[in-house]
PDB file of C-alpha atoms in Angstrom:
ATOM      1  CA  MET A  24       0.000   0.000   0.000  1.00  0.00           C
ATOM      2  CA  SER A  25       2.782   2.431   0.919  1.00  0.00           C
ATOM      3  CA  THR A  26       4.546   1.690  -2.389  1.00  0.00           C
ATOM      4  CA  ALA A  27       1.353   2.498  -4.319  1.00  0.00           C
ATOM      5  CA  LEU A  28       0.907   5.754  -2.429  1.00  0.00           C
ATOM      6  CA  MET A  29       4.488   6.732  -3.176  1.00  0.00           C
ATOM      7  CA  MET A  30       3.966   6.038  -6.880  1.00  0.00           C
ATOM      8  CA  LEU A  31       0.801   8.164  -6.887  1.00  0.00           C
ATOM      9  CA  SER A  32       2.532  11.042  -5.097  1.00  0.00           C
ATOM     10  CA  GLU A  33       5.392  10.950  -7.612  1.00  0.00           C
ATOM     11  CA  ALA A  34       2.964  10.882 -10.551  1.00  0.00           C
ATOM     12  CA  ALA A  35       0.958  13.870  -9.271  1.00  0.00           C
ATOM     13  CA  PRO A  36       3.641  16.540  -9.965  1.00  0.00           C
ATOM     14  CA  ALA A  37       4.273  15.043 -13.402  1.00  0.00           C
ATOM     15  CA  ALA A  38       0.564  15.290 -14.208  1.00  0.00           C
ATOM     16  CA  ALA A  39       0.480  18.858 -12.924  1.00  0.00           C
ATOM     17  CA  GLU A  40       3.401  19.806 -15.166  1.00  0.00           C
ATOM     18  CA  LYS A  41       1.472  18.571 -18.206  1.00  0.00           C
ATOM     19  CA  SER A  42      -1.675  20.547 -17.406  1.00  0.00           C
ATOM     20  CA  PHE A  43      -2.909  23.168 -19.876  1.00  0.00           C
ATOM     21  CA  GLU A  44      -4.617  26.353 -18.750  1.00  0.00           C
ATOM     22  CA  ILE A  45      -5.840  29.557 -20.424  1.00  0.00           C
ATOM     23  CA  SER A  46      -6.291  32.422 -17.977  1.00  0.00           C
ATOM     24  CA  GLY A  47      -7.425  36.025 -18.268  1.00  0.00           C
ATOM     25  CA  PRO A  48      -5.133  39.044 -18.547  1.00  0.00           C
ATOM     26  CA  MET A  49      -2.563  39.386 -15.773  1.00  0.00           C
ATOM     27  CA  VAL A  50      -3.300  42.019 -13.125  1.00  0.00           C
ATOM     28  CA  VAL A  51      -0.238  44.277 -12.911  1.00  0.00           C
ATOM     29  CA  ALA A  52      -1.422  46.541 -10.101  1.00  0.00           C
ATOM     30  CA  SER A  53      -4.503  47.053  -7.898  1.00  0.00           C
ATOM     31  CA  TRP A  54      -5.688  49.917  -5.715  1.00  0.00           C
ATOM     32  CA  GLU A  55      -8.756  50.986  -3.744  1.00  0.00           C
ATOM     33  CA  MET A  56     -10.680  54.138  -4.651  1.00  0.00           C
ATOM     34  CA  PHE A  57     -14.233  55.167  -3.688  1.00  0.00           C
ATOM     35  CA  GLY A  58     -14.746  51.733  -2.178  1.00  0.00           C
ATOM     36  CA  ILE A  59     -13.991  50.029  -5.509  1.00  0.00           C
ATOM     37  CA  THR A  60     -11.002  47.875  -6.368  1.00  0.00           C
ATOM     38  CA  TRP A  61      -9.370  49.097  -9.574  1.00  0.00           C
ATOM     39  CA  ASN A  62      -7.094  46.751 -11.530  1.00  0.00           C
ATOM     40  CA  LEU A  63      -4.408  47.673 -14.021  1.00  0.00           C
ATOM     41  CA  THR A  64      -4.186  44.675 -16.360  1.00  0.00           C
ATOM     42  CA  GLU A  65      -1.729  43.776 -19.082  1.00  0.00           C
ATOM     43  CA  SER A  66      -4.482  44.467 -21.645  1.00  0.00           C
ATOM     44  CA  VAL A  67      -4.341  48.173 -20.729  1.00  0.00           C
ATOM     45  CA  ILE A  68      -0.545  48.285 -20.905  1.00  0.00           C
ATOM     46  CA  VAL A  69      -0.426  46.480 -24.255  1.00  0.00           C
ATOM     47  CA  GLN A  70      -3.046  48.854 -25.657  1.00  0.00           C
ATOM     48  CA  TRP A  71      -0.893  51.826 -24.675  1.00  0.00           C
ATOM     49  CA  ILE A  72       2.064  50.187 -26.414  1.00  0.00           C
ATOM     50  CA  VAL A  73      -0.071  49.719 -29.536  1.00  0.00           C
ATOM     51  CA  MET A  74      -1.246  53.343 -29.410  1.00  0.00           C
ATOM     52  CA  LEU A  75       2.353  54.548 -29.214  1.00  0.00           C
ATOM     53  CA  VAL A  76       3.252  52.355 -32.203  1.00  0.00           C
ATOM     54  CA  ILE A  77       0.299  53.711 -34.192  1.00  0.00           C
ATOM     55  CA  LEU A  78       1.288  57.269 -33.256  1.00  0.00           C
ATOM     56  CA  ALA A  79       4.852  56.632 -34.430  1.00  0.00           C
ATOM     57  CA  VAL A  80       3.605  55.191 -37.744  1.00  0.00           C
ATOM     58  CA  CYS A  81       1.294  58.186 -38.277  1.00  0.00           C
ATOM     59  CA  LEU A  82       4.133  60.614 -37.576  1.00  0.00           C
ATOM     60  CA  ILE A  83       6.425  58.792 -39.983  1.00  0.00           C
ATOM     61  CA  LEU A  84       3.866  58.638 -42.787  1.00  0.00           C
ATOM     62  CA  GLY A  85       2.339  62.076 -42.188  1.00  0.00           C
ATOM     63  CA  THR A  86       5.417  64.272 -41.750  1.00  0.00           C
ATOM     64  CA  GLY A  87       6.821  66.377 -44.577  1.00  0.00           C
ATOM     65  CA  LEU A  88       4.023  65.744 -47.067  1.00  0.00           C
ATOM     66  CA  LYS A  89       4.009  67.663 -50.344  1.00  0.00           C
ATOM     67  CA  ALA A  90       1.371  68.482 -52.942  1.00  0.00           C
ATOM     68  CA  VAL A  91       3.112  66.151 -55.390  1.00  0.00           C
ATOM     69  CA  PRO A  92       4.471  62.939 -53.842  1.00  0.00           C
ATOM     70  CA  THR A  93       8.241  62.703 -54.106  1.00  0.00           C
ATOM     71  CA  THR A  94       8.878  59.810 -51.692  1.00  0.00           C
ATOM     72  CA  ARG A  95       7.688  56.242 -51.374  1.00  0.00           C
ATOM     73  CA  ARG A  96       6.595  57.044 -47.843  1.00  0.00           C
ATOM     74  CA  GLN A  97       4.110  59.657 -49.035  1.00  0.00           C
ATOM     75  CA  ALA A  98       2.991  57.422 -51.908  1.00  0.00           C
ATOM     76  CA  LEU A  99       2.262  54.651 -49.397  1.00  0.00           C
ATOM     77  CA  ALA A 100       0.343  57.048 -47.139  1.00  0.00           C
ATOM     78  CA  GLU A 101      -1.790  58.300 -50.036  1.00  0.00           C
ATOM     79  CA  MET A 102      -2.441  54.741 -51.208  1.00  0.00           C
ATOM     80  CA  LEU A 103      -3.681  53.739 -47.747  1.00  0.00           C
ATOM     81  CA  ILE A 104      -5.906  56.825 -47.456  1.00  0.00           C
ATOM     82  CA  SER A 105      -7.360  56.221 -50.926  1.00  0.00           C
ATOM     83  CA  ALA A 106      -8.132  52.597 -50.066  1.00  0.00           C
ATOM     84  CA  LEU A 107      -9.752  53.663 -46.794  1.00  0.00           C
ATOM     85  CA  ARG A 108     -11.822  56.362 -48.503  1.00  0.00           C
ATOM     86  CA  GLY A 109     -13.001  53.850 -51.092  1.00  0.00           C
ATOM     87  CA  MET A 110     -13.956  51.332 -48.397  1.00  0.00           C
ATOM     88  CA  VAL A 111     -16.040  53.891 -46.484  1.00  0.00           C
ATOM     89  CA  ASN A 112     -17.683  55.193 -49.662  1.00  0.00           C
ATOM     90  CA  ASP A 113     -18.633  51.657 -50.702  1.00  0.00           C
ATOM     91  CA  GLY A 114     -19.738  50.556 -47.240  1.00  0.00           C
ATOM     92  CA  MET A 115     -21.509  53.683 -45.996  1.00  0.00           C
ATOM     93  CA  GLY A 116     -21.867  56.157 -48.851  1.00  0.00           C
ATOM     94  CA  ALA A 117     -20.074  59.335 -49.848  1.00  0.00           C
ATOM     95  CA  LYS A 118     -22.049  61.453 -47.355  1.00  0.00           C
ATOM     96  CA  TYR A 119     -20.397  59.573 -44.496  1.00  0.00           C
ATOM     97  CA  LYS A 120     -16.899  60.783 -45.393  1.00  0.00           C
ATOM     98  CA  ALA A 121     -16.643  62.375 -41.937  1.00  0.00           C
ATOM     99  CA  TYR A 122     -16.379  58.843 -40.522  1.00  0.00           C
ATOM    100  CA  ILE A 123     -13.248  58.039 -42.549  1.00  0.00           C
ATOM    101  CA  PRO A 124     -10.757  58.933 -39.734  1.00  0.00           C
ATOM    102  CA  TYR A 125     -12.677  56.915 -37.149  1.00  0.00           C
ATOM    103  CA  ILE A 126     -13.137  53.871 -39.378  1.00  0.00           C
ATOM    104  CA  GLY A 127      -9.460  53.984 -40.334  1.00  0.00           C
ATOM    105  CA  ILE A 128      -8.140  54.167 -36.781  1.00  0.00           C
ATOM    106  CA  LEU A 129     -10.662  51.560 -35.629  1.00  0.00           C
ATOM    107  CA  MET A 130      -9.422  49.040 -38.197  1.00  0.00           C
ATOM    108  CA  VAL A 131      -5.750  49.756 -37.460  1.00  0.00           C
ATOM    109  CA  TYR A 132      -6.351  49.665 -33.698  1.00  0.00           C
ATOM    110  CA  VAL A 133      -8.194  46.343 -33.732  1.00  0.00           C
ATOM    111  CA  MET A 134      -5.705  44.796 -36.158  1.00  0.00           C
ATOM    112  CA  PHE A 135      -2.599  45.887 -34.260  1.00  0.00           C
ATOM    113  CA  ASN A 136      -4.072  44.761 -30.934  1.00  0.00           C
ATOM    114  CA  SER A 137      -4.827  41.377 -32.497  1.00  0.00           C
ATOM    115  CA  LEU A 138      -1.428  40.936 -34.175  1.00  0.00           C
ATOM    116  CA  ILE A 139       0.537  41.955 -31.069  1.00  0.00           C
ATOM    117  CA  SER A 140       0.520  38.283 -30.020  1.00  0.00           C
ATOM    118  CA  LEU A 141       3.153  37.671 -32.717  1.00  0.00           C
ATOM    119  CA  PHE A 142       5.606  39.474 -30.426  1.00  0.00           C
ATOM    120  CA  GLY A 143       4.860  37.301 -27.414  1.00  0.00           C
ATOM    121  CA  LEU A 144       2.345  39.658 -25.790  1.00  0.00           C
ATOM    122  CA  ARG A 145      -1.224  38.769 -24.914  1.00  0.00           C
ATOM    123  CA  ALA A 146      -3.631  40.211 -27.481  1.00  0.00           C
ATOM    124  CA  PRO A 147      -5.983  42.721 -25.810  1.00  0.00           C
ATOM    125  CA  MET A 148      -8.732  41.628 -28.206  1.00  0.00           C
ATOM    126  CA  ALA A 149      -8.771  38.338 -26.277  1.00  0.00           C
ATOM    127  CA  ASP A 150     -10.144  40.367 -23.346  1.00  0.00           C
ATOM    128  CA  VAL A 151     -13.933  40.684 -23.563  1.00  0.00           C
ATOM    129  CA  SER A 152     -13.900  44.033 -21.740  1.00  0.00           C
ATOM    130  CA  VAL A 153     -11.848  45.524 -24.586  1.00  0.00           C
ATOM    131  CA  THR A 154     -14.029  44.191 -27.389  1.00  0.00           C
ATOM    132  CA  ALA A 155     -17.174  45.171 -25.459  1.00  0.00           C
ATOM    133  CA  SER A 156     -15.884  48.748 -25.113  1.00  0.00           C
ATOM    134  CA  LEU A 157     -15.337  49.032 -28.866  1.00  0.00           C
ATOM    135  CA  ALA A 158     -18.731  47.484 -29.570  1.00  0.00           C
ATOM    136  CA  MET A 159     -20.406  49.991 -27.241  1.00  0.00           C
ATOM    137  CA  ILE A 160     -18.785  52.860 -29.148  1.00  0.00           C
ATOM    138  CA  THR A 161     -20.386  51.479 -32.315  1.00  0.00           C
ATOM    139  CA  PHE A 162     -23.706  51.175 -30.482  1.00  0.00           C
ATOM    140  CA  PHE A 163     -23.697  54.809 -29.341  1.00  0.00           C
ATOM    141  CA  MET A 164     -22.621  56.048 -32.776  1.00  0.00           C
ATOM    142  CA  THR A 165     -25.499  54.057 -34.284  1.00  0.00           C
ATOM    143  CA  GLN A 166     -28.007  55.649 -31.907  1.00  0.00           C
ATOM    144  CA  TYR A 167     -26.519  59.082 -32.552  1.00  0.00           C
ATOM    145  CA  ASN A 168     -26.864  58.702 -36.321  1.00  0.00           C
ATOM    146  CA  ARG A 169     -30.477  57.560 -35.967  1.00  0.00           C
ATOM    147  CA  ALA A 170     -31.323  60.498 -33.690  1.00  0.00           C
ATOM    148  CA  LYS A 171     -29.472  62.965 -35.920  1.00  0.00           C
ATOM    149  CA  THR A 172     -31.172  61.913 -39.156  1.00  0.00           C
ATOM    150  CA  GLY A 173     -34.645  61.181 -37.792  1.00  0.00           C
ATOM    151  CA  LYS A 174     -34.882  63.651 -34.915  1.00  0.00           C
ATOM    152  CA  LEU A 175     -36.987  62.553 -31.939  1.00  0.00           C
ATOM    153  CA  LYS A 176     -39.989  61.430 -34.000  1.00  0.00           C
ATOM    154  CA  GLY A 177     -37.948  59.372 -36.447  1.00  0.00           C
ATOM    155  CA  TYR A 178     -35.825  57.920 -33.655  1.00  0.00           C
ATOM    156  CA  LEU A 179     -38.847  56.630 -31.741  1.00  0.00           C
ATOM    157  CA  LYS A 180     -40.623  55.493 -34.897  1.00  0.00           C
ATOM    158  CA  ALA A 181     -37.685  53.256 -35.807  1.00  0.00           C
ATOM    159  CA  PHE A 182     -38.416  51.101 -32.758  1.00  0.00           C
ATOM    160  CA  VAL A 183     -42.029  50.412 -33.725  1.00  0.00           C
ATOM    161  CA  ASP A 184     -41.478  49.654 -37.422  1.00  0.00           C
ATOM    162  CA  PRO A 185     -43.127  47.906 -39.124  1.00  0.00           C
ATOM    163  CA  LEU A 186     -45.802  47.416 -36.397  1.00  0.00           C
ATOM    164  CA  PRO A 187     -46.075  48.626 -32.771  1.00  0.00           C
ATOM    165  CA  PHE A 188     -45.843  45.099 -31.334  1.00  0.00           C
ATOM    166  CA  MET A 189     -42.282  44.914 -32.736  1.00  0.00           C
ATOM    167  CA  LEU A 190     -41.050  47.365 -30.065  1.00  0.00           C
ATOM    168  CA  PRO A 191     -39.602  44.784 -27.625  1.00  0.00           C
ATOM    169  CA  PHE A 192     -38.008  42.808 -30.477  1.00  0.00           C
ATOM    170  CA  ASN A 193     -36.435  45.930 -31.975  1.00  0.00           C
ATOM    171  CA  ILE A 194     -35.040  46.948 -28.591  1.00  0.00           C
ATOM    172  CA  ILE A 195     -33.569  43.485 -28.068  1.00  0.00           C
ATOM    173  CA  GLY A 196     -32.110  43.626 -31.567  1.00  0.00           C
ATOM    174  CA  GLU A 197     -30.411  46.962 -30.859  1.00  0.00           C
ATOM    175  CA  PHE A 198     -28.649  45.597 -27.787  1.00  0.00           C
ATOM    176  CA  ALA A 199     -27.908  42.252 -29.447  1.00  0.00           C
ATOM    177  CA  ASN A 200     -25.763  43.943 -32.094  1.00  0.00           C
ATOM    178  CA  PRO A 201     -22.969  45.172 -29.771  1.00  0.00           C
ATOM    179  CA  VAL A 202     -23.095  41.919 -27.789  1.00  0.00           C
ATOM    180  CA  SER A 203     -22.614  39.835 -30.925  1.00  0.00           C
ATOM    181  CA  MET A 204     -19.814  42.126 -32.162  1.00  0.00           C
ATOM    182  CA  ALA A 205     -17.947  41.933 -28.860  1.00  0.00           C
ATOM    183  CA  LEU A 206     -18.295  38.172 -28.476  1.00  0.00           C
ATOM    184  CA  ARG A 207     -17.437  37.438 -32.120  1.00  0.00           C
ATOM    185  CA  LEU A 208     -14.092  39.242 -31.975  1.00  0.00           C
ATOM    186  CA  PHE A 209     -13.319  38.028 -28.449  1.00  0.00           C
ATOM    187  CA  GLY A 210     -14.295  34.422 -29.233  1.00  0.00           C
ATOM    188  CA  ASN A 211     -12.172  34.178 -32.362  1.00  0.00           C
ATOM    189  CA  LEU A 212      -9.069  35.563 -30.652  1.00  0.00           C
ATOM    190  CA  VAL A 213      -9.485  33.314 -27.604  1.00  0.00           C
ATOM    191  CA  ALA A 214     -10.164  30.304 -29.843  1.00  0.00           C
ATOM    192  CA  GLY A 215      -6.900  30.968 -31.654  1.00  0.00           C
ATOM    193  CA  MET A 216      -5.049  31.169 -28.330  1.00  0.00           C
ATOM    194  CA  VAL A 217      -6.605  27.926 -27.094  1.00  0.00           C
ATOM    195  CA  ILE A 218      -5.997  25.955 -30.290  1.00  0.00           C
ATOM    196  CA  GLY A 219      -2.430  27.245 -30.585  1.00  0.00           C
ATOM    197  CA  GLY A 220      -1.749  26.382 -26.947  1.00  0.00           C
ATOM    198  CA  LEU A 221      -3.252  22.921 -27.344  1.00  0.00           C
ATOM    199  CA  ILE A 222      -1.035  22.246 -30.357  1.00  0.00           C
ATOM    200  CA  TYR A 223       2.081  23.252 -28.415  1.00  0.00           C
ATOM    201  CA  PHE A 224       0.900  21.203 -25.419  1.00  0.00           C
ATOM    202  CA  ALA A 225       0.142  18.095 -27.507  1.00  0.00           C
ATOM    203  CA  LEU A 226       3.388  18.121 -29.498  1.00  0.00           C
ATOM    204  CA  GLY A 227       5.648  18.911 -26.555  1.00  0.00           C
ATOM    205  CA  ASN A 228       9.287  18.734 -27.615  1.00  0.00           C
ATOM    206  CA  PHE A 229       8.245  18.088 -31.235  1.00  0.00           C
ATOM    207  CA  ALA A 230       6.518  21.495 -31.567  1.00  0.00           C
ATOM    208  CA  ILE A 231       8.528  22.768 -34.537  1.00  0.00           C
ATOM    209  CA  LEU A 232       6.640  23.326 -37.807  1.00  0.00           C
ATOM    210  CA  ILE A 233       2.953  22.669 -37.123  1.00  0.00           C
ATOM    211  CA  PRO A 234       2.581  25.369 -34.395  1.00  0.00           C
ATOM    212  CA  ALA A 235       4.241  27.897 -36.708  1.00  0.00           C
ATOM    213  CA  VAL A 236       1.739  27.120 -39.480  1.00  0.00           C
ATOM    214  CA  ALA A 237      -1.162  27.295 -37.009  1.00  0.00           C
ATOM    215  CA  SER A 238       0.152  30.619 -35.701  1.00  0.00           C
ATOM    216  CA  LEU A 239       0.327  31.936 -39.249  1.00  0.00           C
ATOM    217  CA  TYR A 240      -3.409  31.344 -39.577  1.00  0.00           C
ATOM    218  CA  PHE A 241      -4.731  32.223 -36.128  1.00  0.00           C
ATOM    219  CA  ASP A 242      -2.375  35.115 -35.360  1.00  0.00           C
ATOM    220  CA  ILE A 243      -2.263  36.730 -38.799  1.00  0.00           C
ATOM    221  CA  PHE A 244      -4.986  35.622 -41.198  1.00  0.00           C
ATOM    222  CA  SER A 245      -7.758  35.239 -38.625  1.00  0.00           C
ATOM    223  CA  ALA A 246      -6.811  38.477 -36.852  1.00  0.00           C
ATOM    224  CA  VAL A 247      -6.876  40.481 -40.091  1.00  0.00           C
ATOM    225  CA  ILE A 248     -10.173  38.937 -41.205  1.00  0.00           C
ATOM    226  CA  GLN A 249     -11.847  39.535 -37.836  1.00  0.00           C
ATOM    227  CA  SER A 250     -10.637  43.145 -37.798  1.00  0.00           C
ATOM    228  CA  TYR A 251     -12.109  43.683 -41.249  1.00  0.00           C
ATOM    229  CA  ILE A 252     -15.419  42.069 -40.229  1.00  0.00           C
ATOM    230  CA  PHE A 253     -15.641  44.223 -37.092  1.00  0.00           C
ATOM    231  CA  VAL A 254     -15.123  47.395 -39.133  1.00  0.00           C
ATOM    232  CA  MET A 255     -17.594  46.339 -41.827  1.00  0.00           C
ATOM    233  CA  LEU A 256     -20.246  45.627 -39.176  1.00  0.00           C
ATOM    234  CA  THR A 257     -19.581  49.032 -37.631  1.00  0.00           C
ATOM    235  CA  MET A 258     -20.104  50.770 -40.976  1.00  0.00           C
ATOM    236  CA  SER A 259     -23.191  48.705 -41.694  1.00  0.00           C
ATOM    237  CA  TYR A 260     -24.866  49.387 -38.332  1.00  0.00           C
ATOM    238  CA  ILE A 261     -24.166  53.121 -38.412  1.00  0.00           C
ATOM    239  CA  SER A 262     -25.301  53.705 -42.006  1.00  0.00           C
ATOM    240  CA  SER A 263     -28.362  51.433 -41.724  1.00  0.00           C
ATOM    241  CA  ALA A 264     -29.573  53.390 -38.666  1.00  0.00           C
ATOM    242  CA  GLU A 265     -30.272  56.413 -40.868  1.00  0.00           C
ATOM    243  CA  CYS A 266     -33.893  57.504 -40.737  1.00  0.00           C
ATOM    244  CA  GLU A 267     -35.733  58.576 -43.871  1.00  0.00           C
TER     245      GLU A 267
END
């Protein structure tokens, strides 16, 4: 009996070493204020790093511009702006050109925060609080556009179209949009983390080529596609909220 217990006790650490776990963002610091515990997580820090990178890129591409491009840097900047303008015009219409800066920074922000995992950092888009915050911005911009174009009468009428009994369903639909946006982006990023981690865990010392190929898909292709989908949904919800 004692021999069996010893074998079990020796096997327990080995089993623990082989366990696989996906946790939330690491809490870097905590403090109490107004009776509430505030946490500074790695998602916040990584987002600040991404914002500094985006700022540096904007300064590099936007400094010293001329009426006639004379550098590849300016040609690249104009090509990106033209592509962005075309995307907004096709997705929302020419009258929504004021949204071009927001749509552009939204796509870059989501994409960079998704691709940051390539550098060994935890992607903030795998934190549901981050994706929910972005989805809520889309929600409020949608409500603002509906109120701006339809005034009070048109805004309220939109909730009872086509018939008054549709009011509760329309309200549920309005709140379902940001929830689905947040969970779609969050779920895809977390799924990529889980599948990538499982591949590394399963292959162990033989994790050479297959994890790299999987990372190429989940960290690059999937992140870019999900960023594009998030932006397209944002444009669709805002423009479709316009009242006649």
